GROMACS .gro file of N, CA and C in nm:
model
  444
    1UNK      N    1   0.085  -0.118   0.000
    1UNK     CA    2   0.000   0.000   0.000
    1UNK      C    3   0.089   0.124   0.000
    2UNK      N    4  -0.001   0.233  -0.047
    2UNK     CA    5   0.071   0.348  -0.041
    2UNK      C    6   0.025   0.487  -0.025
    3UNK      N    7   0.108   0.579   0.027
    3UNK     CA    8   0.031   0.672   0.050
    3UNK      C    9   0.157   0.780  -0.107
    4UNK      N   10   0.077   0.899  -0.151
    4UNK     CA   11   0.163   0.966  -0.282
    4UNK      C   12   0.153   1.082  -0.232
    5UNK      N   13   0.242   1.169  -0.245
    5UNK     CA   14   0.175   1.304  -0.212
    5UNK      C   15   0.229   1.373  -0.336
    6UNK      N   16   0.174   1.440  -0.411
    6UNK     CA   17   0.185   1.503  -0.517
    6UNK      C   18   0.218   1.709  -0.486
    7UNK      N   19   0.356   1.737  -0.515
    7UNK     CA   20   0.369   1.852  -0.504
    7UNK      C   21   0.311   1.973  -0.624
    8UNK      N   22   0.259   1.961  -0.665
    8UNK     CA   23   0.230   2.023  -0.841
    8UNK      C   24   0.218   2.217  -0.799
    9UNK      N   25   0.252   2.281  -0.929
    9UNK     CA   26   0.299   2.426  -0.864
    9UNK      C   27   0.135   2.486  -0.900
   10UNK      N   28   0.044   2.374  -0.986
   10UNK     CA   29  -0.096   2.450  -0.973
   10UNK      C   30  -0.138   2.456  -0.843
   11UNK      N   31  -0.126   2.370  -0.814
   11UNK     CA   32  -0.201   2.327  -0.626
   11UNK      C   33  -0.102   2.442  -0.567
   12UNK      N   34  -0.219   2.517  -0.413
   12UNK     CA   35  -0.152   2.580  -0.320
   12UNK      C   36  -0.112   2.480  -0.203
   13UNK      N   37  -0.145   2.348  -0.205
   13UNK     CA   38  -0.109   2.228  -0.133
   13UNK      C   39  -0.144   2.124  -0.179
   14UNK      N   40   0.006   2.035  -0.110
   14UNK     CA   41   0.000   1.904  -0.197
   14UNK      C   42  -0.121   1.785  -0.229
   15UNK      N   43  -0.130   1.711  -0.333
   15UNK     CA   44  -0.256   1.632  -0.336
   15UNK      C   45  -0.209   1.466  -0.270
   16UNK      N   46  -0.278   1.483  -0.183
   16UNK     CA   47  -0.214   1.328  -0.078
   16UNK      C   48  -0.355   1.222  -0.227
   17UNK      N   49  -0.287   1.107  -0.225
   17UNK     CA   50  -0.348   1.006  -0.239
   17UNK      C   51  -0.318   0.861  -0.200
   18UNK      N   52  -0.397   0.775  -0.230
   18UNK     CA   53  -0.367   0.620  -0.145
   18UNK      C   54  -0.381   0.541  -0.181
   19UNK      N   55  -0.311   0.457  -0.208
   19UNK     CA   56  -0.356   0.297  -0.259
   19UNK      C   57  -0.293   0.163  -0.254
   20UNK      N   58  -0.282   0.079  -0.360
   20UNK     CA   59  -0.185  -0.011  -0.367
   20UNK      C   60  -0.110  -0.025  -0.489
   21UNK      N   61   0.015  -0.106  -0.498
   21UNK     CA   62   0.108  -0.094  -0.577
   21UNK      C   63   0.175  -0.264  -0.565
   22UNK      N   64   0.090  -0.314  -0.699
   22UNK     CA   65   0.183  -0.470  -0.695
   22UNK      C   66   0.248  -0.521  -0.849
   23UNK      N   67   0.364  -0.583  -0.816
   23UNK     CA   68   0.438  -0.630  -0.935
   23UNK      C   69   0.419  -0.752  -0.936
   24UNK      N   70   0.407  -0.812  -1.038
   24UNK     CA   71   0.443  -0.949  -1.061
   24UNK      C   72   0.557  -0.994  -1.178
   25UNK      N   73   0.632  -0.983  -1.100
   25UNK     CA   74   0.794  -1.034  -1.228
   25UNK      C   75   0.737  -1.146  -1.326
   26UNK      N   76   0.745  -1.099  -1.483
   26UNK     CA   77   0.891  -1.010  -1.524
   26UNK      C   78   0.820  -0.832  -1.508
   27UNK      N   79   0.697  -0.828  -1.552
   27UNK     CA   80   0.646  -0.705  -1.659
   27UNK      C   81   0.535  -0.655  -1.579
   28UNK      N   82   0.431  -0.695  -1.484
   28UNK     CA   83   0.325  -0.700  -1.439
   28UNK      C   84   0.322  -0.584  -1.326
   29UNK      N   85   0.239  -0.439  -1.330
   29UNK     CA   86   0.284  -0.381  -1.232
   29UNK      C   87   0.136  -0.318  -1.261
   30UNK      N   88   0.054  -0.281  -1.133
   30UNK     CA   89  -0.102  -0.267  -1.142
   30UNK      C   90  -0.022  -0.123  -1.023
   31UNK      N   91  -0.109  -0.024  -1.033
   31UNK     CA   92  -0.133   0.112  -0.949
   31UNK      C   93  -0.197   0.117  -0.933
   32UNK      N   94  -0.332   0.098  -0.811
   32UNK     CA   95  -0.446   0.123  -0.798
   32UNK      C   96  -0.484   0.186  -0.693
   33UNK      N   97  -0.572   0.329  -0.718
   33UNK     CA   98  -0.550   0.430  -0.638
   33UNK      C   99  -0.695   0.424  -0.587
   34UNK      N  100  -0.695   0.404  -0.455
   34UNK     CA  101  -0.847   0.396  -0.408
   34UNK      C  102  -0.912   0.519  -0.341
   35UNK      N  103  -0.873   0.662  -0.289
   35UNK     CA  104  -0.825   0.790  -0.239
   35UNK      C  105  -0.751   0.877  -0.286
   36UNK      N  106  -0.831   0.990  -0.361
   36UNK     CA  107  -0.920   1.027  -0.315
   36UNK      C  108  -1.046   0.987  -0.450
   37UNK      N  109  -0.933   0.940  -0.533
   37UNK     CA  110  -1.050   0.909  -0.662
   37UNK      C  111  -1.010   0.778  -0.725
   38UNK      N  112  -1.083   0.612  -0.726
   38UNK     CA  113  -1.034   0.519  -0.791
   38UNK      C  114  -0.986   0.568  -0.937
   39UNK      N  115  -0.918   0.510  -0.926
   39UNK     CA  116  -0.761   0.523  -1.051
   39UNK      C  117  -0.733   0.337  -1.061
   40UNK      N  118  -0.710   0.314  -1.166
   40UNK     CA  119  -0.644   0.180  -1.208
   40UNK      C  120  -0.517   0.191  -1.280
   41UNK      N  121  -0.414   0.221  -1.308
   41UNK     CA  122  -0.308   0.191  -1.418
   41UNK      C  123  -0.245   0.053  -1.395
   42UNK      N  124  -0.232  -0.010  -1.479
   42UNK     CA  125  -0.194  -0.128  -1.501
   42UNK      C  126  -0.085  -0.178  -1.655
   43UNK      N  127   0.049  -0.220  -1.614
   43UNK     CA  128   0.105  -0.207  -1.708
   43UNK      C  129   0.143  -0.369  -1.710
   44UNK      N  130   0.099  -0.414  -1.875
   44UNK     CA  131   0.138  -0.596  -1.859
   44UNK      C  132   0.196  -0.591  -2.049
   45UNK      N  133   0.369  -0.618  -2.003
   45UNK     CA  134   0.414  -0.652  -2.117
   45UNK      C  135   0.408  -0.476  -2.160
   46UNK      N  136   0.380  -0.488  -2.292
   46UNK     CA  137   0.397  -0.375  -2.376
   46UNK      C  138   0.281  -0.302  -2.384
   47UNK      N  139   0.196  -0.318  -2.300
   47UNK     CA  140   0.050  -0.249  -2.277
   47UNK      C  141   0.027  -0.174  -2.137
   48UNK      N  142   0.014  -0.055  -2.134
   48UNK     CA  143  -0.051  -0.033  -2.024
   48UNK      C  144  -0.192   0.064  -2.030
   49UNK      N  145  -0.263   0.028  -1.922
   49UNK     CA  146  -0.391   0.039  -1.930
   49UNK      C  147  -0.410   0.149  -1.805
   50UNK      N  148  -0.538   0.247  -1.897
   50UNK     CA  149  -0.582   0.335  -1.765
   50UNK      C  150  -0.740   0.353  -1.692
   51UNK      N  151  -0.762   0.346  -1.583
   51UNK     CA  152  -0.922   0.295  -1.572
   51UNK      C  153  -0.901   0.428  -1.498
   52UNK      N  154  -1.020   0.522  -1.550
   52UNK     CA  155  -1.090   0.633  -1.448
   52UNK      C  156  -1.247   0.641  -1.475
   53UNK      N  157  -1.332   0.602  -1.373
   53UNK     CA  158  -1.424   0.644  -1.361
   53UNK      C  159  -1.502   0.544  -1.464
   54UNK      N  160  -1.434   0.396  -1.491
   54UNK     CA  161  -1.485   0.278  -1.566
   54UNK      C  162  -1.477   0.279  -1.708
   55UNK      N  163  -1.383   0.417  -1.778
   55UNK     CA  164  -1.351   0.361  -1.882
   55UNK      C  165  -1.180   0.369  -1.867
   56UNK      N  166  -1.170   0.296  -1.963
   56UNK     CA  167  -1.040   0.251  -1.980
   56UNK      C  168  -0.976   0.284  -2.120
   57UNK      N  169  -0.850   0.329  -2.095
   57UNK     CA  170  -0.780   0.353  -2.232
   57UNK      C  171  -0.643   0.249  -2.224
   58UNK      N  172  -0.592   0.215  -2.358
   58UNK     CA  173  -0.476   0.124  -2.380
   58UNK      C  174  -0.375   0.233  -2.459
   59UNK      N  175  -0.283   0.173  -2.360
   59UNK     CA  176  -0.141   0.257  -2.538
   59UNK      C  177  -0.063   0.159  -2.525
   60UNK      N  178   0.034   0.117  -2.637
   60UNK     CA  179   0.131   0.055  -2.640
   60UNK      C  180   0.249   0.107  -2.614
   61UNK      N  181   0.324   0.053  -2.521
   61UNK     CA  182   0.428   0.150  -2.480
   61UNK      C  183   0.535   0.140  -2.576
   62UNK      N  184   0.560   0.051  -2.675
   62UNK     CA  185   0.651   0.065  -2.766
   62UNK      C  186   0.600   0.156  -2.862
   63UNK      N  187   0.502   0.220  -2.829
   63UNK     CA  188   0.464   0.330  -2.940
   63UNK      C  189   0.501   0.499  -2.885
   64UNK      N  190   0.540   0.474  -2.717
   64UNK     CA  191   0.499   0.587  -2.644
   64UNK      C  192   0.674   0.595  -2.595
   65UNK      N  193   0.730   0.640  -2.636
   65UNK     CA  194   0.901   0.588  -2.536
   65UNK      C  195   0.891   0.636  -2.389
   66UNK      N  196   0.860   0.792  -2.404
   66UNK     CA  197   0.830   0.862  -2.324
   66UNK      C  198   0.776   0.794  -2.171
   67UNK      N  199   0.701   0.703  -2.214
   67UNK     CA  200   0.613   0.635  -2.115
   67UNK      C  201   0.667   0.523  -2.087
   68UNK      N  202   0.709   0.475  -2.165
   68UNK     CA  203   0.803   0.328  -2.167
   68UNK      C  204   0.941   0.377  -2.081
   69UNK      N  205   0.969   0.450  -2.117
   69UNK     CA  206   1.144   0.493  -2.031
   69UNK      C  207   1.062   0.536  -1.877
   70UNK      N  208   0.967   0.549  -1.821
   70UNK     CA  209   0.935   0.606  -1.688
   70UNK      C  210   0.911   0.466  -1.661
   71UNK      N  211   0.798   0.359  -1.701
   71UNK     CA  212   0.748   0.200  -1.639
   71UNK      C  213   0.883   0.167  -1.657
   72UNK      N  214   1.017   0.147  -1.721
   72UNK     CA  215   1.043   0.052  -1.735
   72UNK      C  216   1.190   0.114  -1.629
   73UNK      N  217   1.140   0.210  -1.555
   73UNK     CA  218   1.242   0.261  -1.450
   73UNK      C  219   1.200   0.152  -1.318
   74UNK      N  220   1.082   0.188  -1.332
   74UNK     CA  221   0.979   0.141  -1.216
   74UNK      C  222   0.993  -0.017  -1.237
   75UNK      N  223   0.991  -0.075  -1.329
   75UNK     CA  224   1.004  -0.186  -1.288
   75UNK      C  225   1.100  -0.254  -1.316
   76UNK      N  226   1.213  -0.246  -1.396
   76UNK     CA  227   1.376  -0.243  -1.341
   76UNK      C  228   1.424  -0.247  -1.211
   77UNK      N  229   1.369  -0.170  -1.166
   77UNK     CA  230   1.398  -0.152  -1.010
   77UNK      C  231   1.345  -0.261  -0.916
   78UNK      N  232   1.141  -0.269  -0.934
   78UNK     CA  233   1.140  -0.350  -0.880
   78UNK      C  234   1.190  -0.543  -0.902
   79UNK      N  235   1.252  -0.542  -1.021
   79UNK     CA  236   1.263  -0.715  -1.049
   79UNK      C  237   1.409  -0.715  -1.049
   80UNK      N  238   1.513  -0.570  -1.040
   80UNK     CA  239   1.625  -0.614  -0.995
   80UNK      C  240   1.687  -0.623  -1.112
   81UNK      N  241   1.648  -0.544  -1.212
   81UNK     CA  242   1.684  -0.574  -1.357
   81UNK      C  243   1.787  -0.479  -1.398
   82UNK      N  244   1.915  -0.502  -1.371
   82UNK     CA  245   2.020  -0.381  -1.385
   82UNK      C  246   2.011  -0.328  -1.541
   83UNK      N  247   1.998  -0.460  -1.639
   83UNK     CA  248   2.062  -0.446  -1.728
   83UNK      C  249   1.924  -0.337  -1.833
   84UNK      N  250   1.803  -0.354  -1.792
   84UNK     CA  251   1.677  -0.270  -1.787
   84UNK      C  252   1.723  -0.157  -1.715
   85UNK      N  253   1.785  -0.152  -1.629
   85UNK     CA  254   1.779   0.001  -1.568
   85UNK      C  255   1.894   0.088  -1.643
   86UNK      N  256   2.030   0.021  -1.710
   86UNK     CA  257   2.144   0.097  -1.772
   86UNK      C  258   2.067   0.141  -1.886
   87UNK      N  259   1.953   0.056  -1.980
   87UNK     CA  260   1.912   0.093  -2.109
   87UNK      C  261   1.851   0.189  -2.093
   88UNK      N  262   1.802   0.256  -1.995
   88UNK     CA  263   1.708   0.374  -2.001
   88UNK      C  264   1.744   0.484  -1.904
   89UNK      N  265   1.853   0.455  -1.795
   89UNK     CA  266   1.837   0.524  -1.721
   89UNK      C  267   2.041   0.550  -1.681
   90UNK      N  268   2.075   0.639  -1.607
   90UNK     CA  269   2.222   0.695  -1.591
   90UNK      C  270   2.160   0.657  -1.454
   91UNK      N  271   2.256   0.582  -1.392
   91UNK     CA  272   2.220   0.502  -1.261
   91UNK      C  273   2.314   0.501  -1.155
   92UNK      N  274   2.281   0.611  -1.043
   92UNK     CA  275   2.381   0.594  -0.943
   92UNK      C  276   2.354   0.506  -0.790
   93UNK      N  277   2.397   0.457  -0.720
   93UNK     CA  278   2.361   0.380  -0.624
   93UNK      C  279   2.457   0.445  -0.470
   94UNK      N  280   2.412   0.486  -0.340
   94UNK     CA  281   2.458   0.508  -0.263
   94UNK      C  282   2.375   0.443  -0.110
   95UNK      N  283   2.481   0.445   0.004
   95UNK     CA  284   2.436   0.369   0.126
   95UNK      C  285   2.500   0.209   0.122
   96UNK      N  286   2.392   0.172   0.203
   96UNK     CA  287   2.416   0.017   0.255
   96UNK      C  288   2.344  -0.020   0.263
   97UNK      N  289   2.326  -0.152   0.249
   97UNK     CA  290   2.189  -0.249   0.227
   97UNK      C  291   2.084  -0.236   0.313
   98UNK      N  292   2.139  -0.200   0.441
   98UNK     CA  293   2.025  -0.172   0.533
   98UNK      C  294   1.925  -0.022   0.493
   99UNK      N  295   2.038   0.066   0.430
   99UNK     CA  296   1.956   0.159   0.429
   99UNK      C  297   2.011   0.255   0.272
  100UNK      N  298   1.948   0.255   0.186
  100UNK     CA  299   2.022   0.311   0.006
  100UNK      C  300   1.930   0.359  -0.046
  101UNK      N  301   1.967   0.421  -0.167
  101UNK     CA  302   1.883   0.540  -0.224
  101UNK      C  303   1.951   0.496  -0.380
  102UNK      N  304   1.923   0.469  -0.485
  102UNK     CA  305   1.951   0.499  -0.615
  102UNK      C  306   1.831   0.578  -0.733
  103UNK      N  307   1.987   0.696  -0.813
  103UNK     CA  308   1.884   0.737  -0.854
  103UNK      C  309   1.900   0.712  -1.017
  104UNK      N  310   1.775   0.805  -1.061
  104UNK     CA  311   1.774   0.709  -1.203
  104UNK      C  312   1.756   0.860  -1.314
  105UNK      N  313   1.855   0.866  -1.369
  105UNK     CA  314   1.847   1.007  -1.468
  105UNK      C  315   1.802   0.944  -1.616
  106UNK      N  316   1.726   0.999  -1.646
  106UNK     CA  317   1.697   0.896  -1.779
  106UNK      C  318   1.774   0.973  -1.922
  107UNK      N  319   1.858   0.835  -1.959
  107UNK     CA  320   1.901   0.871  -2.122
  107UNK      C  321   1.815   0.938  -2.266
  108UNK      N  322   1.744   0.878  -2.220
  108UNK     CA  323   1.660   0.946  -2.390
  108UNK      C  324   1.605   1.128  -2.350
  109UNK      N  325   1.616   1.191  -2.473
  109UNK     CA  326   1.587   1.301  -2.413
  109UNK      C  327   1.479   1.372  -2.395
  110UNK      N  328   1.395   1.261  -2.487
  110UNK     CA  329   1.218   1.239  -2.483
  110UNK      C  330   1.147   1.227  -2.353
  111UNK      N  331   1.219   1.151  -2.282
  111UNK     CA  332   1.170   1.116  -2.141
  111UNK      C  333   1.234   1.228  -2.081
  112UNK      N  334   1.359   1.312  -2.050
  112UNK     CA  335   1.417   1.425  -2.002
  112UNK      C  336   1.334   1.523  -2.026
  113UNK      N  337   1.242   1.519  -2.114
  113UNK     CA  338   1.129   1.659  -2.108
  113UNK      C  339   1.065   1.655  -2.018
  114UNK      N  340   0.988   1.475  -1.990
  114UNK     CA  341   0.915   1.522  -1.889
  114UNK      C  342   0.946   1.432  -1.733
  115UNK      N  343   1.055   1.378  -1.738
  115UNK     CA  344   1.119   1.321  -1.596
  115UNK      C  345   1.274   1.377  -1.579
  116UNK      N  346   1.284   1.470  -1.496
  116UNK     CA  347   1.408   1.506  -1.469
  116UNK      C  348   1.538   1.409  -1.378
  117UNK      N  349   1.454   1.314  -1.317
  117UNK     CA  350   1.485   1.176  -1.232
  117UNK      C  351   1.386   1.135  -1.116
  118UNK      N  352   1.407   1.006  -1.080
  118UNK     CA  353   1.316   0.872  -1.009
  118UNK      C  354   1.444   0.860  -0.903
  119UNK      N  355   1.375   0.878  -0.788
  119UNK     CA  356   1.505   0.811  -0.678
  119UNK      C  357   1.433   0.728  -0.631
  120UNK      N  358   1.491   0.636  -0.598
  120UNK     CA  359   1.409   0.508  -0.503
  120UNK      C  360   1.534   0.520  -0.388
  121UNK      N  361   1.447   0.475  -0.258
  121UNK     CA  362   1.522   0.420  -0.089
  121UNK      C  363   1.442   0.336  -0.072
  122UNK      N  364   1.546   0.229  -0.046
  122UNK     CA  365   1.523   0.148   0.036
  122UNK      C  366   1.571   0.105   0.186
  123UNK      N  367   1.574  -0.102   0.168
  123UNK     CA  368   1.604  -0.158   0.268
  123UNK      C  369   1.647  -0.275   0.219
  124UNK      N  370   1.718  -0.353   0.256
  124UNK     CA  371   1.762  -0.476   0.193
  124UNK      C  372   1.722  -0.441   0.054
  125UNK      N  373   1.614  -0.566  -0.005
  125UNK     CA  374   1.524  -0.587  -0.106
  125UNK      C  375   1.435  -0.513  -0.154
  126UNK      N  376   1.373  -0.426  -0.040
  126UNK     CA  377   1.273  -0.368  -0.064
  126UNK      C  378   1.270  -0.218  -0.050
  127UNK      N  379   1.141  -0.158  -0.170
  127UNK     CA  380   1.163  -0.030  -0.204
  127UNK      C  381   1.026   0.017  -0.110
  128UNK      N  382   1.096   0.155  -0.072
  128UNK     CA  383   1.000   0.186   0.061
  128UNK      C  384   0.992   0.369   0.023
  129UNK      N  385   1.066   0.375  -0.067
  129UNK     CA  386   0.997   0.537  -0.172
  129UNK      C  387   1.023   0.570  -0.304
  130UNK      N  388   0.970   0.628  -0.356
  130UNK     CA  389   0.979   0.634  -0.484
  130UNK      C  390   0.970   0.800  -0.508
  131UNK      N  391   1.045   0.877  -0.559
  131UNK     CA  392   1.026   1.004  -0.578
  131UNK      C  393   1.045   1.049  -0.717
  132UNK      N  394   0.951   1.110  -0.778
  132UNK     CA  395   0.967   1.142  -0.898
  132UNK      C  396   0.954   1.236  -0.939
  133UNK      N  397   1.122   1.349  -0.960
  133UNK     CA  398   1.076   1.455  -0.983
  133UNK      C  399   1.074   1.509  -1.144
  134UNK      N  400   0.969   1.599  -1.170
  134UNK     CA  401   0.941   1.613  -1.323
  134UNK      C  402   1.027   1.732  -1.357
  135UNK      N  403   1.025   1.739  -1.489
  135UNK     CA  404   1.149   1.847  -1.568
  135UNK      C  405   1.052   1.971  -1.540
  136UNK      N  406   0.924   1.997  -1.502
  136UNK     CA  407   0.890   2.110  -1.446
  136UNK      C  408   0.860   2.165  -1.335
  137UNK      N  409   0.952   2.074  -1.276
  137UNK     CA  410   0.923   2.111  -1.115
  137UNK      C  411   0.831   2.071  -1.007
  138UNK      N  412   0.749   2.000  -1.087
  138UNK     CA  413   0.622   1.878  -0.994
  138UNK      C  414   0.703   1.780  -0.969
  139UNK      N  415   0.634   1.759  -0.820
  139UNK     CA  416   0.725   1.618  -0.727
  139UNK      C  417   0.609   1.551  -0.695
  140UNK      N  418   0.673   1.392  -0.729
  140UNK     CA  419   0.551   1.271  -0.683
  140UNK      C  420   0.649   1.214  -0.579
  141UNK      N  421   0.595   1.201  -0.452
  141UNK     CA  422   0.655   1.127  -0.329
  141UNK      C  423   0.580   0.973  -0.315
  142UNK      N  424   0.595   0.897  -0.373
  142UNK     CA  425   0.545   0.759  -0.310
  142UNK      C  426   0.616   0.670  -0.238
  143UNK      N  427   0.512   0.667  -0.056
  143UNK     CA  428   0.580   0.597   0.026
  143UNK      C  429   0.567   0.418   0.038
  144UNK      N  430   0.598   0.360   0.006
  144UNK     CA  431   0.548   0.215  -0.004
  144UNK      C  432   0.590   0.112   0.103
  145UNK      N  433   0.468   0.047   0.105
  145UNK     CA  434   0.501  -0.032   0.241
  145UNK      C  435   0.476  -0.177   0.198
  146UNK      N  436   0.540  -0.228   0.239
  146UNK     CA  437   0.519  -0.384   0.138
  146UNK      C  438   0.390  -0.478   0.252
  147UNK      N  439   0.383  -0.559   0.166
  147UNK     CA  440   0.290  -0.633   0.252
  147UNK      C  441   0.344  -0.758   0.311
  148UNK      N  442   0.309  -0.799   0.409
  148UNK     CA  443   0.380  -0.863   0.510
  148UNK      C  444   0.398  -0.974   0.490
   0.00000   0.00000   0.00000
């Protein structure tokens, strides 16, 4: 589960939201935001899908790079996929297993328009934030808590 807090420079304060966040290795990664408004994104393989308000749109992410270089940060990370994270991303790693932060500058410059970099912290194995700040100055904070 998770809680996001969204910094955006329209808002005079941040937009908290809540939900859950599950992968299933290799490709399988569902966002589903139950607070303050159900949200579905769901990305499987080369498709990801968006549910608001019961309809749903598809794009192919090999059609979208843009979109493809941000999921395929996100889930590089989570399946441990170095060699996924060098193809898209300038990758630095700092700390100790108990406690690390790597961040992720992305190569293409398509995605540099609109992701300036993704830091993830963790713990051992597991990723416990996700910060994503955009090339215009909007920050997504997602805190993640794994399930037990």
């Amino acid at each position: 589960s998770f809680p996001e807090t969204k910094h955006l420079a329209l808002l005079a304060k941040p937009l908290v939201s809540r939900g859950t966040l599950n992968f299933s290795p290799p490709d399988k990664l569902a966002i589903r935001t139950t607070d303050p408004k159900p949200e579905a994104v769901v990305v499987d393989g080369d498709w990801v899908s968006r549910t608001v308000d019961g309809k749903t749109r598809s794009i192919q992410l090999s059609a979208q790079p843009e979109a493809a270089g941000i999921i395929e940060g996100i889930r590089g990370a989570l399946s441990g996929n170095r060699t996924a994270l060098d193809t898209h991303y300038q990758l630095s790693v700092s700390g100790q297993a108990n406690q690390w932060q790597m961040s992720l500058v992305p190569r293409d410059s398509r995605v540099r328009k609109l992701v300036q970099r993704i830091v993830m912290e963790g713990k051992q194995n597991l990723i416990t934030r996700i910060t994503t700040e955009m090339a215009d100055g909007d920050r997504s904070v997602m805190d993640v808590t794994p399930k037990p």
